[in-house]
PDB file of C-alpha atoms in Angstrom:
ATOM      1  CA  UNK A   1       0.000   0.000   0.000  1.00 64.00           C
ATOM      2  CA  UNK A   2       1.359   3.401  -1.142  1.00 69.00           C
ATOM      3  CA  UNK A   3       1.958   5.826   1.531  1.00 75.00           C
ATOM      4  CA  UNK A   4      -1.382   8.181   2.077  1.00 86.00           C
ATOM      5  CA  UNK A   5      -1.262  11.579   1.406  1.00 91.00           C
ATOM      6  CA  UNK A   6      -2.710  13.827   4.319  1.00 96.00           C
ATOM      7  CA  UNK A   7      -2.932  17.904   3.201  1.00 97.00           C
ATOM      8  CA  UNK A   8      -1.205  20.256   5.577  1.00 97.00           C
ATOM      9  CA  UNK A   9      -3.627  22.169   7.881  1.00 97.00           C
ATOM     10  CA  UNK A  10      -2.994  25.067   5.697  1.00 97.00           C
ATOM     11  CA  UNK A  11      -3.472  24.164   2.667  1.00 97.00           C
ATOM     12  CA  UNK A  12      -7.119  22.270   3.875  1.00 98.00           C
ATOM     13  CA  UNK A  13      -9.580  24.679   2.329  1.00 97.00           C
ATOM     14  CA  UNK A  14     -13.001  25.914   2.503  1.00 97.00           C
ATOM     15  CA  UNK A  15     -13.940  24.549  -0.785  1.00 97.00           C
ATOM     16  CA  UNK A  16     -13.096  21.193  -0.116  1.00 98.00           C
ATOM     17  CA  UNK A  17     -14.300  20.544   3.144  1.00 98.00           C
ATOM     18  CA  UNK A  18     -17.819  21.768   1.991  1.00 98.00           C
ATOM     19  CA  UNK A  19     -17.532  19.810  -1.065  1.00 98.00           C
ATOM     20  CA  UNK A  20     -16.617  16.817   1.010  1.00 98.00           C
ATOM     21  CA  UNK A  21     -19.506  17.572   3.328  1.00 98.00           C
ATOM     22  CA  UNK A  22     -22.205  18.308   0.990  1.00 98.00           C
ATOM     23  CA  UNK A  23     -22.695  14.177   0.604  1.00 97.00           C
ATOM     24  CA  UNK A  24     -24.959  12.503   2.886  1.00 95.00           C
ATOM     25  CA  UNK A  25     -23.148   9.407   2.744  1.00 93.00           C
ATOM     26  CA  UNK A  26     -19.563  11.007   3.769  1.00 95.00           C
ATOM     27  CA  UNK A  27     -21.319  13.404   6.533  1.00 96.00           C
ATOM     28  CA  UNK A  28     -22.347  10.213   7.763  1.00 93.00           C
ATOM     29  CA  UNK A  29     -18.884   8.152   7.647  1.00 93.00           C
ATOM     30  CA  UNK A  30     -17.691  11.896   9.590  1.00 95.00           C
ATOM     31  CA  UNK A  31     -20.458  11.359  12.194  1.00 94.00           C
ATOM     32  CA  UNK A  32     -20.103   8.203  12.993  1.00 92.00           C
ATOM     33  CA  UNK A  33     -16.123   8.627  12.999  1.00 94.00           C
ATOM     34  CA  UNK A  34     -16.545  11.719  15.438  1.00 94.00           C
ATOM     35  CA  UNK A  35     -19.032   9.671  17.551  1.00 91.00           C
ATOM     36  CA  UNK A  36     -16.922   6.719  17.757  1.00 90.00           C
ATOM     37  CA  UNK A  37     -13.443   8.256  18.072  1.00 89.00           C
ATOM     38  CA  UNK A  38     -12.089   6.286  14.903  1.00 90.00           C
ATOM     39  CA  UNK A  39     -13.377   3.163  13.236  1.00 86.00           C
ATOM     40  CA  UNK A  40     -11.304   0.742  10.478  1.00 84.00           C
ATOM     41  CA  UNK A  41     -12.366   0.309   7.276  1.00 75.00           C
ATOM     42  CA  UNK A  42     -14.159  -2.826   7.853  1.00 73.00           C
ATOM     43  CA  UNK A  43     -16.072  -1.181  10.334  1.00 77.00           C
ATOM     44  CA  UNK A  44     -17.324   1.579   8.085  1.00 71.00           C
ATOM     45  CA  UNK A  45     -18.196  -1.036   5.232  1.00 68.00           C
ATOM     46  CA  UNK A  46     -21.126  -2.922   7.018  1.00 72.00           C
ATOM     47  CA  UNK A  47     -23.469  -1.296   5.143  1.00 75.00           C
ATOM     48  CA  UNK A  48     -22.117  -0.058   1.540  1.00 80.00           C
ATOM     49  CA  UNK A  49     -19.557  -1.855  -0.626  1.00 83.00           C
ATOM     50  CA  UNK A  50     -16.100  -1.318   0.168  1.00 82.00           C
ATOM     51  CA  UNK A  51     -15.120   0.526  -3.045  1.00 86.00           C
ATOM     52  CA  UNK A  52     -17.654   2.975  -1.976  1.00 87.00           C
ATOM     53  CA  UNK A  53     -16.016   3.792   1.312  1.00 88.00           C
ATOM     54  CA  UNK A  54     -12.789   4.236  -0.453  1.00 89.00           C
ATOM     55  CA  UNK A  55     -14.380   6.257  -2.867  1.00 93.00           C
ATOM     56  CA  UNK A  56     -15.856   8.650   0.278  1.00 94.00           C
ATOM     57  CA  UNK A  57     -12.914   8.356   2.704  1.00 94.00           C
ATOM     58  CA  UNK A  58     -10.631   9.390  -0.461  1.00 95.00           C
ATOM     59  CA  UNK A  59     -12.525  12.568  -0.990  1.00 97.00           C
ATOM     60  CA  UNK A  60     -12.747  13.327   3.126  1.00 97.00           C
ATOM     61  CA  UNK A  61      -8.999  12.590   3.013  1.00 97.00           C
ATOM     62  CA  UNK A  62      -8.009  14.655   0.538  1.00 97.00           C
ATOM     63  CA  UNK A  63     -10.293  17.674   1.880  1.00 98.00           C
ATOM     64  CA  UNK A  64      -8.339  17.485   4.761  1.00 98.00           C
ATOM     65  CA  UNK A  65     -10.976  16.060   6.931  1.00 98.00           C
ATOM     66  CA  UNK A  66     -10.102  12.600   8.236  1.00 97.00           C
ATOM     67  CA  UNK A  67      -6.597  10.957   8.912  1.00 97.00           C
ATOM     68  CA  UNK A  68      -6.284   7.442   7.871  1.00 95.00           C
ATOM     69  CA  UNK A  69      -3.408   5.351   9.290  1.00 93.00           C
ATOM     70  CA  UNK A  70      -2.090   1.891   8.394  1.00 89.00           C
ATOM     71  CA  UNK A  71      -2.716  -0.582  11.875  1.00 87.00           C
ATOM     72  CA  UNK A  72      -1.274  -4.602  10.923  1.00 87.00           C
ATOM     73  CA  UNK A  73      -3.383  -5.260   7.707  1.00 86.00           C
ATOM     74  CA  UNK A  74      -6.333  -2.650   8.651  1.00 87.00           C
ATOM     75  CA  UNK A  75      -6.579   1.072   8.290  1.00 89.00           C
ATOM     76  CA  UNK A  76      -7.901   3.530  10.850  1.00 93.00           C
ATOM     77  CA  UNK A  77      -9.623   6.441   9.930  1.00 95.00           C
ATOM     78  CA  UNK A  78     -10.429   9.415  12.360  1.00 96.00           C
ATOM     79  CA  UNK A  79     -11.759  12.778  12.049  1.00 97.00           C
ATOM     80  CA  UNK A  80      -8.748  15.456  12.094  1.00 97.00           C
ATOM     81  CA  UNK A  81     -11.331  17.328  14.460  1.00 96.00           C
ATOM     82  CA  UNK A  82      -8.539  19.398  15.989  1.00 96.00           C
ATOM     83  CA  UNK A  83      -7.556  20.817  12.626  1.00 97.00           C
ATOM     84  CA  UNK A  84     -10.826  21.354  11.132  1.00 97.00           C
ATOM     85  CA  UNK A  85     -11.713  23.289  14.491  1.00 96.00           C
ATOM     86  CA  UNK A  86      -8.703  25.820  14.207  1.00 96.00           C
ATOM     87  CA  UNK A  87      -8.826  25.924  10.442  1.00 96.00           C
ATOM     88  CA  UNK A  88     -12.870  26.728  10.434  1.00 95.00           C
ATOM     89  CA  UNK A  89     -13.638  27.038  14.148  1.00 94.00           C
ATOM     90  CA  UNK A  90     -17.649  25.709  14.735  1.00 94.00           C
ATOM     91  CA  UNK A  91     -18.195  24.471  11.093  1.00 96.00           C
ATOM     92  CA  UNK A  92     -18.120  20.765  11.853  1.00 97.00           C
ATOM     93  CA  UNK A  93     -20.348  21.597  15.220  1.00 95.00           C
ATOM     94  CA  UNK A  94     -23.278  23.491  13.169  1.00 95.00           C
ATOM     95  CA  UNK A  95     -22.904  21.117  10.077  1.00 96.00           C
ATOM     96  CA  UNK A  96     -23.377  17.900  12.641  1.00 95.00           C
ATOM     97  CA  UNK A  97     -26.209  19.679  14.505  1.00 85.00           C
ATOM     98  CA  UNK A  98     -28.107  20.564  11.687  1.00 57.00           C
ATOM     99  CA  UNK A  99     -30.758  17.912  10.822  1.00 52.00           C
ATOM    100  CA  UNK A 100     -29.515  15.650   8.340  1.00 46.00           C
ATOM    101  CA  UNK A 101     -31.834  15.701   5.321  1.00 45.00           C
TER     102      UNK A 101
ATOM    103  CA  UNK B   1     -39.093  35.278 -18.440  1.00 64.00           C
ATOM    104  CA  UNK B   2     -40.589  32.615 -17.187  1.00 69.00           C
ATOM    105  CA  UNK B   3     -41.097  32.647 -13.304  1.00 75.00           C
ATOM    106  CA  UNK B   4     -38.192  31.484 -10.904  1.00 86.00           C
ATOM    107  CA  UNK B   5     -38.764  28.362  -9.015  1.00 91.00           C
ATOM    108  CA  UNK B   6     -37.371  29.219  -5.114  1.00 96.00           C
ATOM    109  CA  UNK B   7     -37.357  26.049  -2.997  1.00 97.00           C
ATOM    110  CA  UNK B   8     -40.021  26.179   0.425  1.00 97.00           C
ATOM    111  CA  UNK B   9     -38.010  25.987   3.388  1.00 97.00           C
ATOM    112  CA  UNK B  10     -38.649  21.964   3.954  1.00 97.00           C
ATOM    113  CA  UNK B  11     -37.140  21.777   0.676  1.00 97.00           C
ATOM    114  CA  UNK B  12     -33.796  23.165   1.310  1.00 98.00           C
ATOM    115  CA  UNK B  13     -30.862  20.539   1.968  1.00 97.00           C
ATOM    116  CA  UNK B  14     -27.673  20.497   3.285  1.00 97.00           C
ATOM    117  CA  UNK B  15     -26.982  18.982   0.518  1.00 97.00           C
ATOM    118  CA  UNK B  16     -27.539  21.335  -2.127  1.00 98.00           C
ATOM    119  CA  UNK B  17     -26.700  24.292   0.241  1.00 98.00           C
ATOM    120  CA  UNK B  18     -22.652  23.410   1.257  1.00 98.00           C
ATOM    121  CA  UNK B  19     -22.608  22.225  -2.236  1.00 98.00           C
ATOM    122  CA  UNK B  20     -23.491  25.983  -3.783  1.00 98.00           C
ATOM    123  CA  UNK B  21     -21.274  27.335  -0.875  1.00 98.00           C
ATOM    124  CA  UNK B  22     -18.415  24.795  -2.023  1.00 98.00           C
ATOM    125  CA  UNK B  23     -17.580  27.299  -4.684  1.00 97.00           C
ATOM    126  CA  UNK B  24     -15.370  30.721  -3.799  1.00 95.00           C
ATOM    127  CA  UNK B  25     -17.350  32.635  -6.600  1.00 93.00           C
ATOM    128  CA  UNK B  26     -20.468  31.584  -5.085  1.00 95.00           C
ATOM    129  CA  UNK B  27     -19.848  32.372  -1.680  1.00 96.00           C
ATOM    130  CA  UNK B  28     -18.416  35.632  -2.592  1.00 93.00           C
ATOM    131  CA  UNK B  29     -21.704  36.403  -4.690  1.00 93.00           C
ATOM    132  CA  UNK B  30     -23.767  34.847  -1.065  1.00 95.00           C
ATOM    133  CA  UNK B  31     -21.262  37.668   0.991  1.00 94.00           C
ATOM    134  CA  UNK B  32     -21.551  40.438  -1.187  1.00 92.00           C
ATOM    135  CA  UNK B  33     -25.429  40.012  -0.986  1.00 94.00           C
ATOM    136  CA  UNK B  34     -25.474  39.736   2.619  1.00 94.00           C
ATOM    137  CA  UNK B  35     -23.606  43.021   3.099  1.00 91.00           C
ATOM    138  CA  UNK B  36     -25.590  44.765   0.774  1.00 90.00           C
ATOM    139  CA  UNK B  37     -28.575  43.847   1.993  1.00 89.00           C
ATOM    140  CA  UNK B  38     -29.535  42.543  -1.936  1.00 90.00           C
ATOM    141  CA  UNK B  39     -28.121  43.733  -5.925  1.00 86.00           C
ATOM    142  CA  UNK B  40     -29.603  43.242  -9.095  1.00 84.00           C
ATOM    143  CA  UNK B  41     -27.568  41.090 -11.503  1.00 75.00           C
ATOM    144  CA  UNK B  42     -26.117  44.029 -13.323  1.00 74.00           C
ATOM    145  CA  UNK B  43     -24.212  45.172 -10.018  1.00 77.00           C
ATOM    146  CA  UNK B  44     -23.335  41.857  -9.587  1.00 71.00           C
ATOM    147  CA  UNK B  45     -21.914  41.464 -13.309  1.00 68.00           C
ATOM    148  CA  UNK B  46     -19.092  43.982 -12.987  1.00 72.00           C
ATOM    149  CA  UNK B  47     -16.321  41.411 -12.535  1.00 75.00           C
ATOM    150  CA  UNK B  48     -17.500  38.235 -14.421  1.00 80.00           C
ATOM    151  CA  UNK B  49     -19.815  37.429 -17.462  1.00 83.00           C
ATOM    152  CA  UNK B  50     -23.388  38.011 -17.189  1.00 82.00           C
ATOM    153  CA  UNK B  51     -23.431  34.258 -18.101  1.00 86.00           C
ATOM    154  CA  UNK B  52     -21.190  33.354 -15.631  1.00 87.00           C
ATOM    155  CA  UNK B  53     -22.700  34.922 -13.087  1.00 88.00           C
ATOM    156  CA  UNK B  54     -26.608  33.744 -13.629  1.00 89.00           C
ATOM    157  CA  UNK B  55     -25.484  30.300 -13.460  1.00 93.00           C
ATOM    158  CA  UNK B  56     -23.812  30.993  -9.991  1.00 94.00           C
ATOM    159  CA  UNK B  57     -27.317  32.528  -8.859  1.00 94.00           C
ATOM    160  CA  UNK B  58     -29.330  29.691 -10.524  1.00 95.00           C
ATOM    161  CA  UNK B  59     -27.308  27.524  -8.321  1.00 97.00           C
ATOM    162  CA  UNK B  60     -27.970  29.316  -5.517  1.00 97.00           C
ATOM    163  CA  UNK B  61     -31.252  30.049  -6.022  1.00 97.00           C
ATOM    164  CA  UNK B  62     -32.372  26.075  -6.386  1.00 97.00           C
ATOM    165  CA  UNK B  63     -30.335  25.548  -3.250  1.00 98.00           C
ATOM    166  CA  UNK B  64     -32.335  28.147  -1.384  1.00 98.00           C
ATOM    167  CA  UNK B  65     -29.829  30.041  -0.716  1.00 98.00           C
ATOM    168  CA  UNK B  66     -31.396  33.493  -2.390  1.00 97.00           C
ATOM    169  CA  UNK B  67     -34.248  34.958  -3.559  1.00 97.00           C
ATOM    170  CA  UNK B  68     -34.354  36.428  -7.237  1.00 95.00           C
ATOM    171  CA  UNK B  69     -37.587  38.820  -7.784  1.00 93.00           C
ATOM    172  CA  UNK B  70     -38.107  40.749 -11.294  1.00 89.00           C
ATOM    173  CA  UNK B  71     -37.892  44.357 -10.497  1.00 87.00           C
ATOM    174  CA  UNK B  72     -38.679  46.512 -14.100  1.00 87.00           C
ATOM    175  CA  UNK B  73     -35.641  45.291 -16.345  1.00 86.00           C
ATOM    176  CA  UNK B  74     -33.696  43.771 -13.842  1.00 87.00           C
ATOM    177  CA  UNK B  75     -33.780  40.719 -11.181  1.00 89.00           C
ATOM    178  CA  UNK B  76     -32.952  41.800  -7.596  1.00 93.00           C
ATOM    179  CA  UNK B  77     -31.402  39.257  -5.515  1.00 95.00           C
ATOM    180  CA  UNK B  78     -30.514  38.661  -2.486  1.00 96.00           C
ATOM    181  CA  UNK B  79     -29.717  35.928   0.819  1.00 97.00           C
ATOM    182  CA  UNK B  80     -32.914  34.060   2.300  1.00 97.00           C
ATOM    183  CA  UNK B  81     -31.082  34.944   5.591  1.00 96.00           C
ATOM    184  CA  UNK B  82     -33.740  34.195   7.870  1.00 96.00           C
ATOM    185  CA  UNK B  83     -34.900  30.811   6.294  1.00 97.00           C
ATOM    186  CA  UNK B  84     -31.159  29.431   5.953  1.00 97.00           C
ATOM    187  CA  UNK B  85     -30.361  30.734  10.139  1.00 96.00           C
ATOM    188  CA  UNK B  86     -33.878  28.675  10.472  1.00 96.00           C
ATOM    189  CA  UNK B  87     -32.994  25.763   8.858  1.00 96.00           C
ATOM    190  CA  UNK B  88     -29.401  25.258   9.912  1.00 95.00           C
ATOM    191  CA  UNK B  89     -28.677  27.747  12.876  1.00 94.00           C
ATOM    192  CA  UNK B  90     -25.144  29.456  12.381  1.00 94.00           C
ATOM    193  CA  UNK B  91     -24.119  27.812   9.274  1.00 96.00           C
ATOM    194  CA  UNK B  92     -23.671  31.098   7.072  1.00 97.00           C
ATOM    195  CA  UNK B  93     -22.142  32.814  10.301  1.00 95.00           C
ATOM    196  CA  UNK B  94     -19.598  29.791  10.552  1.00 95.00           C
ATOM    197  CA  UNK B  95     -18.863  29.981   6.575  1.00 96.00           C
ATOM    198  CA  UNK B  96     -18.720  33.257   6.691  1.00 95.00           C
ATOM    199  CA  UNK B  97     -16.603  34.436   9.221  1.00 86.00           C
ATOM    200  CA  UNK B  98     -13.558  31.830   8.165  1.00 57.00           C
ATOM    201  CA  UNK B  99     -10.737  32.659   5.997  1.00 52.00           C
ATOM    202  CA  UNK B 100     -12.692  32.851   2.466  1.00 46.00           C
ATOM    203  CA  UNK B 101      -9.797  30.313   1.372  1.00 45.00           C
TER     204      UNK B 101
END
C-alpha cells in the first residue's frame, strides 16, 4: 500500500471541506467517525460496498478532513477534528447539529 | 421570463446548500449580498460574465440560498437569511466568518 497523502492544515480549504460535506453518505462516515473516536475500514463497510467507502474516505482525506493510518493489515480512519476546528472554528459543530436531510 | 422556481423551506438541503457554498465565486456572490442587503444582476456582473454569473445565482437560487424577484428590467437578488439561520442555525455565520480560502 502506497503511503497516504494527508494535506497540511494550511493548505485544507473551505472549498473542499464543503464539497466533502455536501454528501450525505460522507457526513455520515464523519459522524459516525466523530461519535466513535475512529473506526477501520471494515467497520465503516457494514453497510455499503467497500469501493464505496474508499471512494468517500478518499474525498474526506483529501479535503483534509479525516486521517487514515495503516494498523497490521487494517486502516484507521479518524476525524482530524482538531484541525478542522482551528482551520474553520464551529463548522463541523453546526454542520453535525443541523438535521440531516 | 418565465417565473423562478425558489425552494419552500422543507425543501432546502444540506446537501444542495454546502454544495453551492463549495464554490469561492459563489460564496463571494452569497457575501456580497449579505452586506448589501440585496443587488440586481447588473451590479453583480461587474467582474464576471453576465453568463457566468446567472449560473452561480441559478445555483444558488435552487439551493435556497437566495431569492431572485423581477424588479422593471432587472432581477434583484438577495440571501434568504432568515430561512437558511432557520434551517441550519449558524451555518452562514460559521462559513462566513472563516478565511474565504
Amino acid at each position: 500500500m502506497r503511503p497516504l497523502r494527508h494535506p497540511a492544515e494550511v493548505e485544507i480549504t473551505l472549498d473542499g471541506v464543503l464539497h466533502a460535506l455536501s454528501d450525505p453518505d460522507r457526513r455520515e462516515i464523519v459522524h459516525r467517525l466523530m461519535q466513535s473516536g475512529g473506526m477501520n475500514c471494515s467497520q465503516a463497510c457494514q453497510k455499503r460496498p467497500a469501493s464505496t467507502v474508499s471512494h468517500h474516505h478518499r474525498i474526506l482525506r483529501d479535503a483534509g478532513l479525516i486521517v487514515s493510518e495503516k494498523r497490521g493489515v487494517e486502516v484507521f480512519n479518524s476525524v482530524r477534528r482538531e484541525t478542522i476546528d482551528r482551520r474553520f472554528p464551529g463548522l463541523l459543530d453546526v454542520i453535525f447539529k443541523t438535521p440531516s436531510s
